[in-house]
XYZ file of N, CA and C in Angstrom:
543
model
N -45.871 37.397 -21.331
C -45.073 38.505 -21.837
C -44.493 38.071 -23.173
N -44.790 38.829 -24.227
C -44.339 38.455 -25.562
C -43.442 39.493 -26.234
N -43.257 40.658 -25.611
C -42.411 41.687 -26.213
C -41.896 42.652 -25.135
N -41.029 43.572 -25.539
C -40.418 44.499 -24.600
C -41.452 45.387 -23.916
N -42.453 45.849 -24.661
C -43.484 46.699 -24.046
C -44.231 45.960 -22.939
N -44.523 44.691 -23.147
C -45.207 43.897 -22.119
C -44.299 43.678 -20.910
N -42.999 43.477 -21.144
C -42.054 43.315 -20.043
C -41.965 44.606 -19.226
N -41.956 45.748 -19.900
C -41.922 47.040 -19.199
C -43.211 47.271 -18.416
N -44.339 46.873 -18.965
C -45.616 47.002 -18.253
C -45.603 46.158 -16.975
N -45.115 44.923 -17.089
C -44.980 44.052 -15.924
C -44.080 44.711 -14.873
N -42.931 45.201 -15.303
C -42.005 45.880 -14.392
C -42.684 47.044 -13.681
N -43.416 47.851 -14.430
C -44.086 49.016 -13.845
C -45.152 48.600 -12.831
N -45.804 47.477 -13.072
C -46.785 46.968 -12.103
C -46.097 46.579 -10.791
N -44.974 45.877 -10.878
C -44.233 45.490 -9.674
C -43.700 46.733 -8.972
N -43.135 47.655 -9.730
C -42.597 48.871 -9.120
C -43.693 49.737 -8.504
N -44.932 49.532 -8.930
C -46.078 50.215 -8.339
C -46.655 49.454 -7.154
N -45.889 48.486 -6.638
C -46.207 47.706 -5.426
C -47.142 46.524 -5.653
N -47.371 46.105 -6.901
C -48.107 44.865 -7.144
C -47.090 43.724 -7.042
N -47.230 42.862 -6.056
C -46.210 41.858 -5.763
C -46.314 40.586 -6.595
N -47.484 40.309 -7.171
C -47.748 39.073 -7.909
C -47.622 37.844 -7.006
N -47.842 38.017 -5.719
C -47.776 36.914 -4.763
C -48.769 35.823 -5.165
N -48.284 34.581 -5.289
C -49.127 33.451 -5.670
C -49.424 33.374 -7.158
N -48.873 34.260 -7.963
C -49.111 34.284 -9.413
C -47.879 33.817 -10.168
N -48.083 33.292 -11.379
C -46.997 32.925 -12.273
C -47.074 33.799 -13.509
N -45.949 34.422 -13.831
C -45.823 35.265 -15.021
C -44.994 34.479 -16.027
N -45.506 34.332 -17.255
C -44.831 33.544 -18.290
C -44.198 34.436 -19.345
N -42.952 34.146 -19.683
C -42.292 34.776 -20.817
C -42.567 33.878 -22.017
N -43.301 34.380 -23.018
C -43.732 33.566 -24.155
C -42.966 33.832 -25.445
N -41.866 34.598 -25.359
C -41.068 34.884 -26.550
C -39.689 35.360 -26.118
N -38.709 35.233 -27.018
C -37.399 35.837 -26.788
C -37.562 37.352 -26.901
N -36.783 38.091 -26.104
C -36.856 39.556 -26.141
C -35.446 40.114 -26.268
N -35.245 40.957 -27.283
C -33.979 41.657 -27.491
C -34.142 43.060 -26.918
N -33.314 43.407 -25.924
C -33.433 44.693 -25.248
C -32.389 45.698 -25.719
N -31.784 45.470 -26.893
C -30.772 46.380 -27.426
C -31.328 47.800 -27.494
N -30.548 48.753 -26.994
C -30.948 50.157 -27.037
C -31.839 50.599 -25.886
N -32.251 49.674 -25.017
C -33.135 49.979 -23.892
C -32.306 50.173 -22.626
N -32.441 51.318 -21.973
C -31.813 51.542 -20.668
C -32.799 51.027 -19.618
N -32.597 49.813 -19.154
C -33.548 49.124 -18.295
C -33.556 49.663 -16.868
N -34.733 49.914 -16.354
C -34.942 50.197 -14.935
C -35.365 48.875 -14.318
N -34.696 48.416 -13.247
C -35.010 47.086 -12.699
C -36.458 46.938 -12.246
N -36.932 45.707 -12.326
C -38.219 45.330 -11.762
C -38.000 45.185 -10.265
N -38.548 46.083 -9.480
C -38.416 46.136 -8.023
C -37.049 46.664 -7.611
N -36.865 46.872 -6.329
C -35.596 47.390 -5.846
C -35.585 47.549 -4.339
N -34.486 48.110 -3.849
C -34.294 48.277 -2.416
C -34.119 49.761 -2.113
N -34.937 50.611 -2.726
C -34.804 52.057 -2.590
C -34.603 52.449 -1.132
N -35.358 51.892 -0.251
C -35.183 51.994 1.201
C -35.782 50.708 1.735
N -35.161 50.124 2.712
C -35.657 48.841 3.204
C -37.071 48.974 3.723
N -38.034 48.106 3.372
C -37.799 46.884 2.616
C -37.904 47.057 1.111
N -38.193 48.240 0.594
C -38.283 48.436 -0.843
C -39.462 47.701 -1.447
N -39.326 47.332 -2.711
C -40.354 46.552 -3.395
C -39.726 45.258 -3.879
N -40.492 44.196 -3.853
C -39.979 42.908 -4.309
C -41.028 42.194 -5.143
N -40.552 41.325 -6.019
C -41.417 40.440 -6.783
C -41.592 39.163 -5.979
N -42.835 38.813 -5.642
C -43.141 37.667 -4.787
C -43.617 36.438 -5.555
N -43.937 36.587 -6.824
C -44.515 35.473 -7.578
C -43.469 34.569 -8.186
N -43.876 33.885 -9.260
C -42.973 33.053 -10.050
C -42.883 33.658 -11.442
N -41.658 33.898 -11.903
C -41.413 34.355 -13.264
C -40.809 33.175 -13.999
N -41.566 32.607 -14.948
C -41.119 31.440 -15.705
C -40.729 31.871 -17.110
N -39.438 31.823 -17.399
C -38.947 32.200 -18.724
C -39.266 31.188 -19.800
N -39.724 30.016 -19.428
C -40.072 28.944 -20.372
C -38.957 28.693 -21.390
N -37.716 28.827 -20.921
C -36.504 28.638 -21.722
C -36.332 29.651 -22.841
N -37.012 30.784 -22.734
C -36.787 31.879 -23.678
C -35.581 32.700 -23.238
N -35.093 33.542 -24.145
C -33.884 34.330 -23.920
C -34.199 35.821 -23.916
N -33.659 36.498 -22.913
C -33.637 37.965 -22.899
C -32.197 38.345 -23.223
N -32.001 39.084 -24.302
C -30.652 39.445 -24.734
C -30.444 40.959 -24.668
N -29.172 41.325 -24.531
C -28.726 42.715 -24.582
C -29.325 43.599 -23.486
N -29.497 43.045 -22.285
C -29.971 43.835 -21.148
C -28.870 44.769 -20.685
N -29.164 46.058 -20.645
C -28.270 47.062 -20.083
C -28.999 47.738 -18.942
N -28.398 47.680 -17.748
C -29.025 48.254 -16.563
C -27.956 48.900 -15.704
N -28.182 50.162 -15.335
C -27.267 50.896 -14.468
C -28.064 51.522 -13.342
N -27.578 51.355 -12.103
C -28.189 52.007 -10.943
C -27.074 52.499 -10.036
N -26.999 53.810 -9.864
C -25.979 54.415 -9.017
C -26.589 55.137 -7.825
N -27.805 54.800 -7.476
C -28.467 55.447 -6.357
C -27.697 55.149 -5.058
N -27.458 56.167 -4.258
C -26.631 56.030 -3.064
C -27.164 54.966 -2.104
N -26.284 54.053 -1.700
C -26.539 53.009 -0.707
C -27.464 51.876 -1.138
N -28.434 52.112 -1.994
C -29.442 51.098 -2.290
C -29.486 50.684 -3.756
N -28.417 50.906 -4.482
C -28.410 50.598 -5.907
C -28.608 49.105 -6.155
N -29.526 48.783 -7.055
C -29.816 47.405 -7.471
C -29.904 47.374 -8.987
N -28.978 46.683 -9.637
C -29.013 46.616 -11.095
C -29.136 45.163 -11.544
N -30.093 44.915 -12.424
C -30.343 43.601 -12.991
C -31.741 43.586 -13.588
N -32.144 42.464 -14.159
C -33.508 42.351 -14.665
C -34.483 42.607 -13.520
N -34.250 41.929 -12.374
C -35.000 42.168 -11.151
C -34.063 42.831 -10.154
N -34.535 43.871 -9.486
C -33.741 44.490 -8.434
C -33.810 43.667 -7.172
N -35.014 43.268 -6.777
C -35.210 42.532 -5.530
C -36.291 41.470 -5.732
N -35.983 40.248 -5.296
C -36.973 39.170 -5.414
C -37.251 38.537 -4.057
N -38.446 38.078 -3.912
C -38.893 37.300 -2.761
C -39.440 35.967 -3.258
N -39.663 35.881 -4.557
C -40.286 34.706 -5.169
C -39.296 33.852 -5.934
N -39.731 33.365 -7.108
C -38.962 32.413 -7.903
C -38.788 32.921 -9.329
N -37.567 32.801 -9.834
C -37.273 33.063 -11.246
C -36.757 31.733 -11.784
N -37.360 31.254 -12.876
C -36.957 29.933 -13.383
C -36.966 29.878 -14.902
N -36.151 28.950 -15.429
C -36.139 28.626 -16.863
C -35.907 29.849 -17.746
N -34.946 30.692 -17.344
C -34.668 31.923 -18.071
C -33.227 31.922 -18.562
N -33.043 32.323 -19.821
C -31.713 32.475 -20.400
C -31.488 33.960 -20.654
N -30.281 34.417 -20.347
C -29.916 35.800 -20.635
C -28.579 35.794 -21.362
N -28.459 36.647 -22.397
C -27.213 36.742 -23.147
C -26.813 38.199 -23.304
N -25.492 38.420 -23.373
C -24.911 39.731 -23.634
C -25.456 40.806 -22.682
N -25.207 40.631 -21.396
C -25.692 41.571 -20.386
C -24.636 42.627 -20.082
N -25.090 43.805 -19.665
C -24.213 44.896 -19.244
C -24.852 45.513 -18.002
N -24.396 45.076 -16.826
C -24.992 45.465 -15.552
C -23.981 46.292 -14.764
N -24.384 47.500 -14.328
C -23.503 48.391 -13.575
C -24.236 48.935 -12.364
N -23.579 48.837 -11.196
C -24.198 49.284 -9.959
C -23.117 49.782 -9.004
N -23.563 50.414 -7.933
C -22.641 50.771 -6.862
C -22.868 49.892 -5.634
N -23.733 48.900 -5.744
C -23.975 48.007 -4.608
C -24.381 46.624 -5.126
N -25.636 46.314 -5.241
C -26.102 44.989 -5.646
C -26.165 44.899 -7.168
N -25.545 43.848 -7.740
C -25.525 43.706 -9.198
C -25.586 42.230 -9.583
N -26.568 41.872 -10.402
C -26.705 40.522 -10.927
C -27.605 40.549 -12.141
N -27.294 39.781 -13.161
C -28.086 39.833 -14.395
C -29.545 39.483 -14.151
N -29.809 38.421 -13.390
C -31.191 38.004 -13.173
C -31.792 38.747 -11.990
N -31.082 38.787 -10.864
C -31.576 39.523 -9.690
C -30.401 40.126 -8.943
N -30.557 41.385 -8.565
C -29.513 42.056 -7.801
C -29.538 41.636 -6.337
N -30.739 41.416 -5.790
C -30.889 41.267 -4.344
C -32.017 40.294 -4.039
N -31.781 39.410 -3.084
C -32.805 38.492 -2.614
C -33.325 39.013 -1.284
N -34.609 39.290 -1.224
C -35.187 39.888 -0.027
C -35.506 38.895 1.067
N -35.419 37.617 0.807
C -35.810 36.656 1.831
C -35.082 35.349 1.656
N -35.221 34.508 2.670
C -34.597 33.205 2.564
C -35.447 32.228 1.761
N -36.556 32.678 1.229
C -37.405 31.805 0.429
C -37.269 32.010 -1.061
N -36.436 32.945 -1.495
C -36.313 33.208 -2.927
C -35.568 32.070 -3.621
N -35.887 31.884 -4.910
C -35.282 30.804 -5.688
C -34.986 31.281 -7.105
N -33.829 30.895 -7.594
C -33.510 31.035 -9.013
C -33.130 29.639 -9.479
N -33.892 29.114 -10.447
C -33.770 27.718 -10.852
C -33.668 27.619 -12.378
N -32.742 26.775 -12.859
C -32.611 26.490 -14.298
C -32.433 27.750 -15.136
N -31.533 28.626 -14.712
C -31.287 29.872 -15.445
C -29.838 29.929 -15.901
N -29.583 30.725 -16.940
C -28.213 30.894 -17.424
C -27.975 32.335 -17.841
N -26.707 32.728 -17.744
C -26.255 34.031 -18.239
C -25.016 33.749 -19.074
N -25.074 34.142 -20.346
C -23.981 33.871 -21.273
C -23.531 35.182 -21.913
N -22.305 35.581 -21.621
C -21.691 36.755 -22.217
C -22.088 38.062 -21.565
N -21.091 38.910 -21.335
C -21.353 40.250 -20.835
C -20.512 40.618 -19.627
N -20.929 41.692 -18.953
C -20.209 42.199 -17.792
C -21.180 42.539 -16.666
N -20.709 42.297 -15.442
C -21.414 42.676 -14.226
C -20.396 43.473 -13.411
N -20.719 44.724 -13.067
C -19.773 45.584 -12.362
C -20.443 46.280 -11.194
N -19.780 46.250 -10.030
C -20.212 47.014 -8.859
C -19.042 47.881 -8.416
N -19.221 49.191 -8.491
C -18.160 50.160 -8.247
C -18.353 50.843 -6.895
N -17.275 50.972 -6.077
C -17.415 51.676 -4.796
C -17.916 53.109 -4.995
N -18.613 53.608 -3.976
C -19.121 54.979 -4.036
C -18.627 55.777 -2.834
N -18.464 57.076 -3.036
C -18.043 57.989 -1.981
C -19.274 58.382 -1.179
N -19.267 58.089 0.127
C -20.416 58.375 0.978
C -20.115 59.481 1.983
N -19.515 60.563 1.503
C -19.281 61.740 2.330
C -17.936 61.762 3.016
N -17.570 60.681 3.694
C -16.293 60.665 4.401
C -15.445 59.439 4.067
N -16.016 58.500 3.309
C -15.273 57.293 2.957
C -15.944 56.581 1.781
N -15.181 55.675 1.184
C -15.738 54.834 0.139
C -16.440 53.642 0.778
N -17.521 53.204 0.161
C -18.237 52.017 0.631
C -18.893 51.355 -0.578
N -19.502 50.230 -0.324
C -20.230 49.460 -1.327
C -19.299 48.953 -2.412
N -19.707 48.976 -3.665
C -18.896 48.357 -4.712
C -18.803 46.858 -4.523
N -19.900 46.269 -4.044
C -19.873 44.882 -3.644
C -21.135 44.151 -4.066
N -21.172 42.863 -3.721
C -22.315 41.993 -3.960
C -22.669 41.930 -5.447
N -21.707 41.430 -6.220
C -21.871 41.307 -7.667
C -21.681 39.850 -8.089
N -22.671 39.315 -8.797
C -22.597 37.960 -9.326
C -23.333 37.893 -10.644
N -22.945 36.981 -11.512
C -23.570 36.914 -12.832
C -25.053 36.560 -12.757
N -25.431 35.662 -11.854
C -26.842 35.302 -11.687
C -27.508 36.254 -10.697
N -26.900 36.411 -9.479
C -27.488 37.229 -8.413
C -26.385 37.915 -7.609
N -26.632 39.156 -7.209
C -25.665 39.891 -6.402
C -25.629 39.414 -4.960
N -26.761 39.485 -4.256
C -26.850 39.032 -2.869
C -27.980 38.032 -2.737
N -27.654 36.854 -2.227
C -28.643 35.814 -1.982
C -28.802 35.683 -0.469
N -29.947 36.085 0.072
C -30.187 36.020 1.511
C -30.048 34.589 2.008
N -29.652 34.456 3.259
C -29.484 33.140 3.859
C -30.741 32.301 3.665
N -30.557 31.111 3.126
C -31.686 30.214 2.910
C -32.295 30.314 1.521
N -31.964 31.338 0.752
C -32.408 31.415 -0.631
C -31.632 30.392 -1.447
N -32.159 30.001 -2.606
C -31.470 28.990 -3.401
C -31.228 29.451 -4.829
N -30.101 29.034 -5.349
C -29.768 29.169 -6.763
C -29.411 27.758 -7.182
N -30.231 27.158 -8.044
C -30.094 25.742 -8.350
C -30.087 25.498 -9.856
N -29.159 24.660 -10.307
C -29.065 24.241 -11.699
C -28.932 25.436 -12.652
N -28.105 26.409 -12.257
C -27.855 27.596 -13.083
C -26.405 27.564 -13.564
N -26.137 28.210 -14.695
C -24.759 28.292 -15.143
C -24.471 29.630 -15.799
N -23.170 29.926 -15.839
C -22.661 31.187 -16.375
C -21.522 30.852 -17.320
N -21.458 31.592 -18.424
C -20.391 31.371 -19.394
C -19.993 32.699 -20.008
N -18.705 33.022 -19.998
C -18.195 34.202 -20.680
C -18.666 35.526 -20.103
N -18.841 35.582 -18.782
C -19.261 36.820 -18.113
C -18.123 37.304 -17.221
N -17.775 38.577 -17.320
C -16.771 39.187 -16.462
C -17.479 39.871 -15.303
N -17.120 39.486 -14.066
C -17.694 40.081 -12.862
C -16.598 40.875 -12.156
N -16.853 42.169 -11.908
C -15.876 43.046 -11.283
C -16.525 43.760 -10.110
N -15.826 43.747 -8.955
C -16.313 44.444 -7.770
C -15.156 44.644 -6.805
N -15.361 45.500 -5.816
C -14.365 45.753 -4.782
C -14.281 44.567 -3.824
N -15.415 43.982 -3.487
C -15.482 42.831 -2.588
C -16.787 42.083 -2.841
N -16.940 40.903 -2.262
C -18.166 40.104 -2.358
C -18.606 39.919 -3.806
N -17.822 39.183 -4.576
C -18.169 38.920 -5.957
C -18.004 37.429 -6.244
N -18.758 36.949 -7.216
C -18.672 35.553 -7.588
C -19.240 35.302 -8.964
N -18.889 34.177 -9.551
C -19.369 33.840 -10.889
C -20.870 33.627 -10.923
N -21.423 32.992 -9.883
C -22.858 32.732 -9.825
C -23.540 33.753 -8.920
N -23.097 33.825 -7.647
C -23.659 34.736 -6.643
C -22.524 35.511 -6.006
N -22.731 36.805 -5.799
C -21.693 37.639 -5.200
C -21.517 37.405 -3.714
N -22.612 37.360 -2.975
C -22.563 37.156 -1.520
C -23.820 36.442 -1.098
N -23.702 35.680 -0.029
C -24.879 34.963 0.423
C -24.765 34.526 1.857
């Protein structure tokens, strides 16, 4: 992946149910996403939703100015990846603006399995917000917000990652690295 159009094509392939299981996707250039309203790669539209199963290797490149908002009732996932089952590694993100009513994380909103991994990644600058939503008779959600990942399923790993200058806001289940796990 060398530009925004290629990143969007990759996203559309995953959202079309291509899992990339056993494959490695390489980011070969820095990408500035200023002005792009990002739709996450995969998600939890209804369980089990769609997930990325392969390895996404950022090769220490930077994705900057990611803006992603998802307010879909009950299953909102906002981030570069909505749902992962595989590995995201060696990726830098700067100046993120992530807004959701449930799962929110710059790199991944939701981990679909205990085998997912986020390794050697960073998020520098920006905001991650998960806002409660009215579900007919009460407020719910507004949770699982973290700068790296919103929800990390039991047994998933986040290793050698760091966050700097990111504001994380949520009703409950929030953290600097991972919101809930």
